[in-house]
mmCIF file of C-alpha atoms and ligand atoms in Angstrom:
data_model
loop_
_atom_site.group_PDB
_atom_site.id
_atom_site.type_symbol
_atom_site.label_atom_id
_atom_site.label_comp_id
_atom_site.label_asym_id
_atom_site.label_seq_id
_atom_site.Cartn_x
_atom_site.Cartn_y
_atom_site.Cartn_z
ATOM 1 C CA MET A 656 28.554 -76.978 199.274
ATOM 2 C CA HIS A 657 27.283 -77.975 195.832
ATOM 3 C CA LYS A 658 25.110 -75.250 194.337
ATOM 4 C CA ALA A 659 22.521 -76.349 191.824
ATOM 5 C CA SER A 660 22.693 -74.298 188.600
ATOM 6 C CA VAL A 661 19.770 -72.426 187.133
ATOM 7 C CA ASN A 662 19.315 -71.000 183.689
ATOM 8 C CA ILE A 663 16.654 -68.190 183.202
ATOM 9 C CA VAL A 664 14.909 -67.656 179.988
ATOM 10 C CA GLY A 665 12.971 -64.379 180.090
ATOM 11 C CA ALA A 666 14.591 -61.602 182.068
ATOM 12 C CA GLY A 667 11.596 -59.693 183.016
ATOM 13 C CA ARG A 668 10.084 -58.877 186.453
ATOM 14 C CA LEU A 669 9.672 -62.452 187.800
ATOM 15 C CA GLY A 670 12.932 -63.757 186.168
ATOM 16 C CA GLN A 671 15.090 -61.052 187.679
ATOM 17 C CA SER A 672 13.445 -61.370 191.089
ATOM 18 C CA LEU A 673 13.670 -65.135 191.410
ATOM 19 C CA GLY A 674 17.130 -65.088 190.013
ATOM 20 C CA ARG A 675 18.376 -62.732 192.629
ATOM 21 C CA LEU A 676 16.549 -64.571 195.479
ATOM 22 C CA LEU A 677 18.053 -67.890 194.370
ATOM 23 C CA ALA A 678 21.580 -66.458 194.062
ATOM 24 C CA ALA A 679 21.196 -64.876 197.521
ATOM 25 C CA SER A 680 20.097 -68.163 199.073
ATOM 26 C CA GLY A 681 23.675 -69.567 198.569
ATOM 27 C CA ARG A 682 22.068 -72.882 197.465
ATOM 28 C CA TYR A 683 21.681 -72.135 193.765
ATOM 29 C CA ARG A 684 23.942 -70.514 191.200
ATOM 30 C CA ILE A 685 22.530 -68.618 188.211
ATOM 31 C CA ALA A 686 24.147 -69.948 185.055
ATOM 32 C CA GLY A 687 22.834 -68.541 181.769
ATOM 33 C CA VAL A 688 20.314 -65.740 181.244
ATOM 34 C CA LEU A 689 18.592 -65.395 177.969
ATOM 35 C CA SER A 690 15.937 -62.830 176.950
ATOM 36 C CA ALA A 691 14.329 -61.506 173.830
ATOM 37 C CA HIS A 692 16.587 -58.434 173.943
ATOM 38 C CA ALA A 693 20.223 -58.598 174.863
ATOM 39 C CA GLU A 694 19.911 -55.469 177.048
ATOM 40 C CA SER A 695 17.343 -57.159 179.221
ATOM 41 C CA ALA A 696 19.598 -60.171 179.775
ATOM 42 C CA ALA A 697 22.534 -57.905 180.644
ATOM 43 C CA ARG A 698 20.413 -55.807 183.031
ATOM 44 C CA ALA A 699 19.180 -59.011 184.752
ATOM 45 C CA VAL A 700 22.735 -60.337 185.203
ATOM 46 C CA ALA A 701 23.734 -57.031 186.808
ATOM 47 C CA PHE A 702 20.666 -57.094 189.079
ATOM 48 C CA ILE A 703 21.193 -60.694 190.095
ATOM 49 C CA GLY A 704 24.919 -60.263 190.524
ATOM 50 C CA GLN A 705 25.546 -63.632 188.901
ATOM 51 C CA GLY A 706 25.239 -65.478 185.594
ATOM 52 C CA GLU A 707 26.170 -64.947 181.990
ATOM 53 C CA ALA A 708 23.954 -63.238 179.440
ATOM 54 C CA VAL A 709 23.645 -65.348 176.291
ATOM 55 C CA GLY A 710 22.121 -64.523 172.929
ATOM 56 C CA THR A 711 20.571 -67.924 171.908
ATOM 57 C CA ILE A 712 19.230 -70.970 173.384
ATOM 58 C CA ALA A 713 22.049 -73.080 172.019
ATOM 59 C CA GLU A 714 24.469 -70.901 174.047
ATOM 60 C CA LEU A 715 22.783 -71.602 177.298
ATOM 61 C CA PRO A 716 25.050 -73.751 179.489
ATOM 62 C CA THR A 717 23.734 -77.065 180.693
ATOM 63 C CA ALA A 718 21.991 -76.549 184.060
ATOM 64 C CA ASP A 719 20.104 -78.475 186.751
ATOM 65 C CA TYR A 720 17.104 -76.137 186.393
ATOM 66 C CA THR A 721 15.759 -73.844 183.662
ATOM 67 C CA LEU A 722 13.133 -71.339 184.536
ATOM 68 C CA LEU A 723 10.952 -70.260 181.539
ATOM 69 C CA ALA A 724 9.949 -66.746 182.843
ATOM 70 C CA VAL A 725 8.596 -65.510 179.544
ATOM 71 C CA PRO A 726 4.969 -64.191 179.114
ATOM 72 C CA ASP A 727 2.338 -66.936 179.357
ATOM 73 C CA GLY A 728 1.568 -66.772 175.634
ATOM 74 C CA VAL A 729 5.182 -67.518 174.770
ATOM 75 C CA ILE A 730 5.823 -70.366 177.189
ATOM 76 C CA ALA A 731 4.911 -73.210 174.720
ATOM 77 C CA GLU A 732 6.961 -71.631 171.944
ATOM 78 C CA ALA A 733 10.030 -71.157 174.237
ATOM 79 C CA ALA A 734 9.633 -74.756 175.476
ATOM 80 C CA GLN A 735 9.588 -76.023 171.930
ATOM 81 C CA ALA A 736 12.709 -73.979 171.073
ATOM 82 C CA LEU A 737 14.445 -75.248 174.190
ATOM 83 C CA ALA A 738 13.532 -78.828 173.316
ATOM 84 C CA ARG A 739 14.921 -78.364 169.874
ATOM 85 C CA ASP A 740 18.075 -76.413 170.530
ATOM 86 C CA GLY A 741 18.880 -76.764 174.276
ATOM 87 C CA ARG A 742 21.450 -78.937 175.966
ATOM 88 C CA PHE A 743 20.347 -80.880 179.044
ATOM 89 C CA LEU A 744 21.896 -82.812 181.960
ATOM 90 C CA PRO A 745 20.300 -86.201 182.767
ATOM 91 C CA ASP A 746 18.436 -84.629 185.686
ATOM 92 C CA SER A 747 17.631 -81.233 184.148
ATOM 93 C CA LEU A 748 14.281 -79.885 185.216
ATOM 94 C CA VAL A 749 12.473 -77.143 183.242
ATOM 95 C CA PHE A 750 9.709 -75.133 184.907
ATOM 96 C CA HIS A 751 7.419 -72.221 184.217
ATOM 97 C CA ALA A 752 5.899 -69.816 186.719
ATOM 98 C CA SER A 753 2.452 -69.150 185.295
ATOM 99 C CA GLY A 754 -0.633 -69.268 187.471
ATOM 100 C CA ALA A 755 -3.044 -69.901 184.633
ATOM 101 C CA GLY A 756 -0.850 -71.931 182.285
ATOM 102 C CA GLU A 757 -0.961 -75.710 182.533
ATOM 103 C CA LEU A 758 1.990 -78.073 182.714
ATOM 104 C CA ASP A 759 1.248 -79.214 179.186
ATOM 105 C CA LEU A 760 2.722 -75.936 177.876
ATOM 106 C CA LEU A 761 6.012 -77.890 178.516
ATOM 107 C CA ALA A 762 4.818 -81.037 176.640
ATOM 108 C CA THR A 763 7.530 -80.882 173.979
ATOM 109 C CA LEU A 764 10.145 -81.073 176.655
ATOM 110 C CA ALA A 765 8.402 -83.879 178.568
ATOM 111 C CA GLU A 766 8.231 -85.857 175.289
ATOM 112 C CA ARG A 767 11.994 -85.628 175.133
ATOM 113 C CA GLY A 768 12.113 -87.246 178.602
ATOM 114 C CA ILE A 769 13.048 -83.969 180.362
ATOM 115 C CA ALA A 770 11.526 -83.369 183.800
ATOM 116 C CA VAL A 771 9.012 -80.535 183.823
ATOM 117 C CA GLY A 772 7.074 -78.636 186.462
ATOM 118 C CA CYS A 773 5.501 -75.363 187.462
ATOM 119 C CA LEU A 774 6.127 -73.114 190.449
ATOM 120 C CA HIS A 775 3.687 -70.255 190.711
ATOM 121 C CA PRO A 776 4.388 -67.645 193.429
ATOM 122 C CA ALA A 777 1.100 -65.963 194.487
ATOM 123 C CA PHE A 778 2.748 -62.559 194.495
ATOM 124 C CA SER A 779 2.821 -59.442 192.384
ATOM 125 C CA PHE A 780 6.275 -58.771 190.920
ATOM 126 C CA ALA A 781 5.733 -55.134 189.975
ATOM 127 C CA ASP A 782 9.301 -54.004 190.585
ATOM 128 C CA PRO A 783 12.175 -56.545 191.127
ATOM 129 C CA ALA A 784 13.929 -54.636 193.981
ATOM 130 C CA ARG A 785 10.701 -54.285 195.948
ATOM 131 C CA ALA A 786 9.712 -57.904 195.070
ATOM 132 C CA VAL A 787 12.962 -59.305 196.439
ATOM 133 C CA ALA A 788 12.522 -57.368 199.655
ATOM 134 C CA GLY A 789 8.991 -58.447 200.271
ATOM 135 C CA PHE A 790 8.881 -62.034 198.929
ATOM 136 C CA ALA A 791 9.475 -63.957 202.218
ATOM 137 C CA GLY A 792 6.519 -66.126 203.152
ATOM 138 C CA THR A 793 4.887 -66.112 199.715
ATOM 139 C CA PRO A 794 2.816 -69.218 198.946
ATOM 140 C CA CYS A 795 4.239 -71.070 195.947
ATOM 141 C CA ALA A 796 1.927 -73.533 194.084
ATOM 142 C CA LEU A 797 3.664 -76.519 192.682
ATOM 143 C CA ASP A 798 2.554 -78.655 189.760
ATOM 144 C CA GLY A 799 4.224 -81.711 188.328
ATOM 145 C CA ASP A 800 5.115 -85.278 189.233
ATOM 146 C CA ALA A 801 6.211 -86.131 192.712
ATOM 147 C CA PRO A 802 9.965 -85.991 192.140
ATOM 148 C CA SER A 803 9.735 -82.695 190.203
ATOM 149 C CA CYS A 804 7.512 -81.176 192.912
ATOM 150 C CA ALA A 805 9.942 -82.340 195.655
ATOM 151 C CA ARG A 806 12.806 -80.536 193.832
ATOM 152 C CA LEU A 807 10.706 -77.363 193.234
ATOM 153 C CA ALA A 808 9.669 -77.359 196.924
ATOM 154 C CA ASN A 809 13.362 -77.128 197.916
ATOM 155 C CA LEU A 810 13.824 -74.305 195.354
ATOM 156 C CA ALA A 811 10.700 -72.514 196.686
ATOM 157 C CA GLU A 812 12.050 -72.725 200.235
ATOM 158 C CA ALA A 813 15.415 -71.302 199.092
ATOM 159 C CA LEU A 814 13.493 -68.364 197.612
ATOM 160 C CA GLY A 815 11.934 -67.819 201.016
ATOM 161 C CA GLY A 816 8.481 -69.040 199.798
ATOM 162 C CA LYS A 817 5.980 -71.514 201.307
ATOM 163 C CA PRO A 818 5.540 -74.342 198.742
ATOM 164 C CA PHE A 819 2.350 -76.359 198.470
ATOM 165 C CA ARG A 820 1.331 -78.914 195.940
ATOM 166 C CA LEU A 821 -1.711 -78.700 193.618
ATOM 167 C CA ALA A 822 -3.765 -81.818 192.846
ATOM 168 C CA PRO A 823 -2.923 -83.303 189.462
ATOM 169 C CA GLY A 824 -4.818 -81.264 186.853
ATOM 170 C CA GLY A 825 -5.665 -78.706 189.574
ATOM 171 C CA LYS A 826 -4.170 -75.692 187.834
ATOM 172 C CA ALA A 827 -7.382 -74.329 186.261
ATOM 173 C CA ALA A 828 -9.276 -74.556 189.641
ATOM 174 C CA TYR A 829 -6.291 -72.980 191.408
ATOM 175 C CA HIS A 830 -6.340 -70.010 189.012
ATOM 176 C CA ALA A 831 -10.119 -69.784 189.229
ATOM 177 C CA ALA A 832 -9.753 -69.520 192.994
ATOM 178 C CA LEU A 833 -7.370 -66.591 192.713
ATOM 179 C CA SER A 834 -9.614 -64.947 190.161
ATOM 180 C CA VAL A 835 -12.770 -65.255 192.310
ATOM 181 C CA ALA A 836 -10.854 -63.989 195.349
ATOM 182 C CA SER A 837 -9.333 -61.081 193.570
ATOM 183 C CA ASN A 838 -11.330 -60.132 190.499
ATOM 184 C CA TYR A 839 -14.831 -60.932 191.734
ATOM 185 C CA LEU A 840 -14.175 -59.070 194.970
ATOM 186 C CA VAL A 841 -13.665 -56.052 192.718
ATOM 187 C CA THR A 842 -16.864 -56.819 190.798
ATOM 188 C CA LEU A 843 -18.863 -57.131 194.027
ATOM 189 C CA THR A 844 -17.453 -53.761 195.106
ATOM 190 C CA GLU A 845 -18.681 -52.240 191.960
ATOM 191 C CA LEU A 846 -22.069 -53.912 192.315
ATOM 192 C CA ALA A 847 -22.525 -52.744 195.891
ATOM 193 C CA GLY A 848 -21.578 -49.238 194.758
ATOM 194 C CA GLN A 849 -24.234 -49.303 191.997
ATOM 195 C CA LEU A 850 -26.911 -50.234 194.564
ATOM 196 C CA ALA A 851 -25.713 -47.483 196.999
ATOM 197 C CA ARG A 852 -25.948 -44.923 194.191
ATOM 198 C CA GLN A 853 -29.482 -46.172 193.340
ATOM 199 C CA ALA A 854 -30.321 -45.435 196.979
ATOM 200 C CA GLY A 855 -29.065 -41.840 196.529
ATOM 201 C CA VAL A 856 -25.618 -42.148 198.153
ATOM 202 C CA PRO A 857 -23.357 -39.561 196.374
ATOM 203 C CA ASP A 858 -20.491 -41.003 194.302
ATOM 204 C CA GLY A 859 -17.902 -39.492 196.647
ATOM 205 C CA GLU A 860 -19.373 -41.218 199.690
ATOM 206 C CA VAL A 861 -19.850 -44.684 198.334
ATOM 207 C CA ALA A 862 -16.353 -45.954 199.312
ATOM 208 C CA GLY A 863 -16.742 -44.491 202.786
ATOM 209 C CA LEU A 864 -20.046 -46.284 203.209
ATOM 210 C CA ILE A 865 -19.210 -49.749 201.907
ATOM 211 C CA GLY A 866 -15.388 -49.782 202.611
ATOM 212 C CA PRO A 867 -15.344 -50.303 206.383
ATOM 213 C CA LEU A 868 -18.085 -52.903 206.196
ATOM 214 C CA MET A 869 -16.270 -54.815 203.385
ATOM 215 C CA ARG A 870 -12.916 -54.742 205.217
ATOM 216 C CA GLN A 871 -14.408 -55.931 208.481
ATOM 217 C CA THR A 872 -16.418 -58.686 206.745
ATOM 218 C CA LEU A 873 -13.369 -59.973 204.802
ATOM 219 C CA ALA A 874 -11.289 -59.987 207.976
ATOM 220 C CA ASN A 875 -14.023 -61.946 209.807
ATOM 221 C CA ALA A 876 -14.414 -64.502 206.920
ATOM 222 C CA LEU A 877 -10.599 -65.049 206.805
ATOM 223 C CA THR A 878 -10.212 -65.325 210.521
ATOM 224 C CA LEU A 879 -13.477 -67.066 211.700
ATOM 225 C CA GLY A 880 -14.131 -68.951 208.450
ATOM 226 C CA PRO A 881 -16.983 -68.034 205.953
ATOM 227 C CA ALA A 882 -19.839 -69.916 207.783
ATOM 228 C CA ALA A 883 -19.129 -68.267 211.175
ATOM 229 C CA ALA A 884 -18.601 -64.833 209.583
ATOM 230 C CA LEU A 885 -22.041 -64.804 207.844
ATOM 231 C CA THR A 886 -24.571 -62.237 209.038
ATOM 232 C CA GLY A 887 -27.534 -60.521 207.416
ATOM 233 C CA PRO A 888 -31.035 -61.366 206.274
ATOM 234 C CA ILE A 889 -30.408 -64.720 204.745
ATOM 235 C CA VAL A 890 -28.739 -66.332 207.714
ATOM 236 C CA ARG A 891 -31.493 -64.841 209.945
ATOM 237 C CA GLY A 892 -34.145 -66.397 207.742
ATOM 238 C CA ASP A 893 -35.616 -62.949 207.129
ATOM 239 C CA ALA A 894 -37.521 -63.683 203.953
ATOM 240 C CA GLY A 895 -39.407 -60.366 204.084
ATOM 241 C CA THR A 896 -36.137 -58.416 203.716
ATOM 242 C CA VAL A 897 -34.939 -60.616 200.896
ATOM 243 C CA ALA A 898 -38.270 -59.967 199.120
ATOM 244 C CA ARG A 899 -37.839 -56.165 199.584
ATOM 245 C CA HIS A 900 -34.319 -56.402 198.044
ATOM 246 C CA LEU A 901 -35.662 -58.405 195.013
ATOM 247 C CA ALA A 902 -38.380 -55.764 194.518
ATOM 248 C CA VAL A 903 -35.906 -52.942 193.849
ATOM 249 C CA LEU A 904 -32.958 -54.701 192.185
ATOM 250 C CA PRO A 905 -32.384 -53.864 188.534
ATOM 251 C CA ASP A 906 -32.896 -56.707 186.068
ATOM 252 C CA ASP A 907 -29.207 -57.173 185.384
ATOM 253 C CA VAL A 908 -28.471 -57.532 189.070
ATOM 254 C CA GLN A 909 -31.283 -60.081 189.797
ATOM 255 C CA PRO A 910 -29.504 -63.264 188.502
ATOM 256 C CA VAL A 911 -26.301 -62.612 190.466
ATOM 257 C CA TYR A 912 -28.166 -61.746 193.713
ATOM 258 C CA ARG A 913 -30.292 -64.820 193.384
ATOM 259 C CA ARG A 914 -27.369 -67.219 192.646
ATOM 260 C CA LEU A 915 -25.239 -65.810 195.458
ATOM 261 C CA GLY A 916 -28.218 -65.935 197.791
ATOM 262 C CA GLU A 917 -28.655 -69.688 197.101
ATOM 263 C CA ARG A 918 -25.010 -70.202 197.856
ATOM 264 C CA THR A 919 -25.524 -68.165 201.083
ATOM 265 C CA VAL A 920 -28.430 -70.313 202.146
ATOM 266 C CA ALA A 921 -26.161 -73.375 201.763
ATOM 267 C CA LEU A 922 -23.433 -71.656 203.779
ATOM 268 C CA ALA A 923 -25.923 -70.786 206.570
ATOM 269 C CA GLY A 924 -26.697 -74.526 206.815
ATOM 270 C CA ALA A 925 -28.238 -75.605 210.080
ATOM 271 C CA ARG A 926 -28.481 -71.964 211.309
ATOM 272 C CA LEU A 927 -31.686 -71.836 209.300
ATOM 273 C CA SER A 928 -34.617 -74.136 210.042
ATOM 274 C CA ALA A 929 -35.988 -76.294 207.149
ATOM 275 C CA GLN A 930 -38.973 -73.909 207.016
ATOM 276 C CA GLN A 931 -36.805 -70.746 206.783
ATOM 277 C CA GLN A 932 -34.645 -72.303 204.169
ATOM 278 C CA ALA A 933 -37.671 -73.242 202.060
ATOM 279 C CA ALA A 934 -39.117 -69.703 202.342
ATOM 280 C CA VAL A 935 -35.873 -67.937 201.323
ATOM 281 C CA LEU A 936 -35.169 -70.346 198.485
ATOM 282 C CA ALA A 937 -38.643 -70.029 197.159
ATOM 283 C CA LEU A 938 -38.109 -66.294 196.883
ATOM 284 C CA LEU A 939 -34.659 -66.700 195.293
ATOM 285 C CA HIS A 940 -35.937 -69.184 192.766
ATOM 286 C CA GLY A 941 -39.109 -67.192 192.038
HETATM 287 N N1 NAP I 1325 4.723 -60.396 187.346
HETATM 288 C C1 NAP I 1325 4.052 -61.106 188.217
HETATM 289 O O1 NAP I 1325 3.509 -60.502 189.222
HETATM 290 C C2 NAP I 1325 3.953 -62.577 188.132
HETATM 291 C C3 NAP I 1325 3.416 -63.262 189.209
HETATM 292 C C4 NAP I 1325 3.373 -64.672 189.163
HETATM 293 C C5 NAP I 1325 3.732 -65.352 187.975
HETATM 294 N N2 NAP I 1325 4.143 -64.628 186.911
HETATM 295 C C6 NAP I 1325 4.564 -65.387 185.711
HETATM 296 O O2 NAP I 1325 5.900 -65.124 185.393
HETATM 297 C C7 NAP I 1325 6.110 -65.228 184.002
HETATM 298 C C8 NAP I 1325 6.809 -63.964 183.543
HETATM 299 O O3 NAP I 1325 6.051 -62.829 183.845
HETATM 300 P P1 NAP I 1325 6.700 -61.401 184.073
HETATM 301 O O4 NAP I 1325 5.692 -60.567 184.767
HETATM 302 O O5 NAP I 1325 8.059 -61.528 184.628
HETATM 303 O O6 NAP I 1325 6.772 -60.851 182.565
HETATM 304 P P2 NAP I 1325 7.599 -59.713 182.013
HETATM 305 O O7 NAP I 1325 8.053 -58.751 183.036
HETATM 306 O O8 NAP I 1325 6.887 -59.142 180.829
HETATM 307 O O9 NAP I 1325 8.915 -60.438 181.474
HETATM 308 C C9 NAP I 1325 8.880 -61.350 180.424
HETATM 309 C C10 NAP I 1325 10.256 -61.404 179.792
HETATM 310 O O10 NAP I 1325 10.259 -62.389 178.852
HETATM 311 C C11 NAP I 1325 11.070 -61.962 177.770
HETATM 312 N N3 NAP I 1325 10.705 -62.661 176.511
HETATM 313 C C12 NAP I 1325 9.598 -62.539 175.791
HETATM 314 N N4 NAP I 1325 9.502 -63.381 174.795
HETATM 315 C C13 NAP I 1325 10.736 -64.113 174.952
HETATM 316 C C14 NAP I 1325 11.226 -65.181 174.185
HETATM 317 N N5 NAP I 1325 10.625 -65.711 173.133
HETATM 318 N N6 NAP I 1325 12.465 -65.667 174.594
HETATM 319 C C15 NAP I 1325 13.095 -65.215 175.653
HETATM 320 N N7 NAP I 1325 12.607 -64.139 176.341
HETATM 321 C C16 NAP I 1325 11.409 -63.670 175.990
HETATM 322 C C17 NAP I 1325 10.892 -60.469 177.675
HETATM 323 O O11 NAP I 1325 12.163 -60.058 177.254
HETATM 324 P P3 NAP I 1325 12.724 -58.603 176.847
HETATM 325 O O12 NAP I 1325 12.645 -57.762 178.132
HETATM 326 O O13 NAP I 1325 14.151 -59.003 176.445
HETATM 327 O O14 NAP I 1325 11.866 -58.067 175.792
HETATM 328 C C18 NAP I 1325 10.660 -60.061 179.132
HETATM 329 O O15 NAP I 1325 11.763 -59.549 179.837
HETATM 330 C C19 NAP I 1325 4.708 -65.412 183.388
HETATM 331 O O16 NAP I 1325 4.493 -66.796 183.157
HETATM 332 C C20 NAP I 1325 3.783 -64.866 184.421
HETATM 333 O O17 NAP I 1325 2.488 -65.438 184.384
HETATM 334 C C21 NAP I 1325 4.337 -63.204 186.963
#
């Protein structure tokens, strides 16, 4: 069976992990591995069990795929160096794995007529050995033109991932979705904790108070969908309780409570009568 060849530039956590998964799939062969430090490239080759550590871009063999697994801030620079000094096959495809970085980080390569794409695994590669063991089923977001995405979808499947395609130009919204889901959940936890402490709940008991409720609510929202999971004063049309909240919230919390409340009214939809909606919105806008 023909194995497509893959070069890896950047022998860190993601580069090593994907390299080993691709080699283990039996469908891809790791060719050259280049990193900022020779020791990193040698360590990656040992971990992957395949490939040749090289010291410069010019020494990279020609390959069907090149993964730029360098830190986000270095992708454009690495792409420029590759476009300048690299050697390519007619169908070579270069891709990066950043969740936030756009495809245009690879513009210099695209200008040379080289196919480019992005494959972002929604996974935390803290330690390569653990990452390899736990990667199966990971969603992999693909960005690029249709032929490049089709090739990257095959590669993602060989990794054990579940590929899906982003809308053209959808990278920023995709990353914002992950940030809201992850970072803002943390911010909301902190905010709820602040209010619990305002009510006199001791520091050591805040997590025990809000934790079970947060876990259960998140599980409901993910299983039933956000609209069906919604409970509480807004979806009940209980304007009196909303008014009592607003009366005690600190100034810095008021704007976020009001904006999220408006969003919650919209989510409640037809579960609120027009009159109830108007009463709650009047308070939130007040
Ligand atoms: N880690 C994750 O959980 C995760 C998840 C999804 C996507 N990603 C994406 O994967 C990419 C790599 O992230 P990572 O976490 O693997 O980073 P990392 O562990 O810091 O590894 C980056 C590697 O790039 C090498 N490097 C830096 N500058 C270089 C250059 N100019 N030329 C060649 N190699 C260079 C470093 O080499 P030396 O070791 O030789 O110094 C380092 O090993 C990023 O785009 C990131 O957004 C990461």
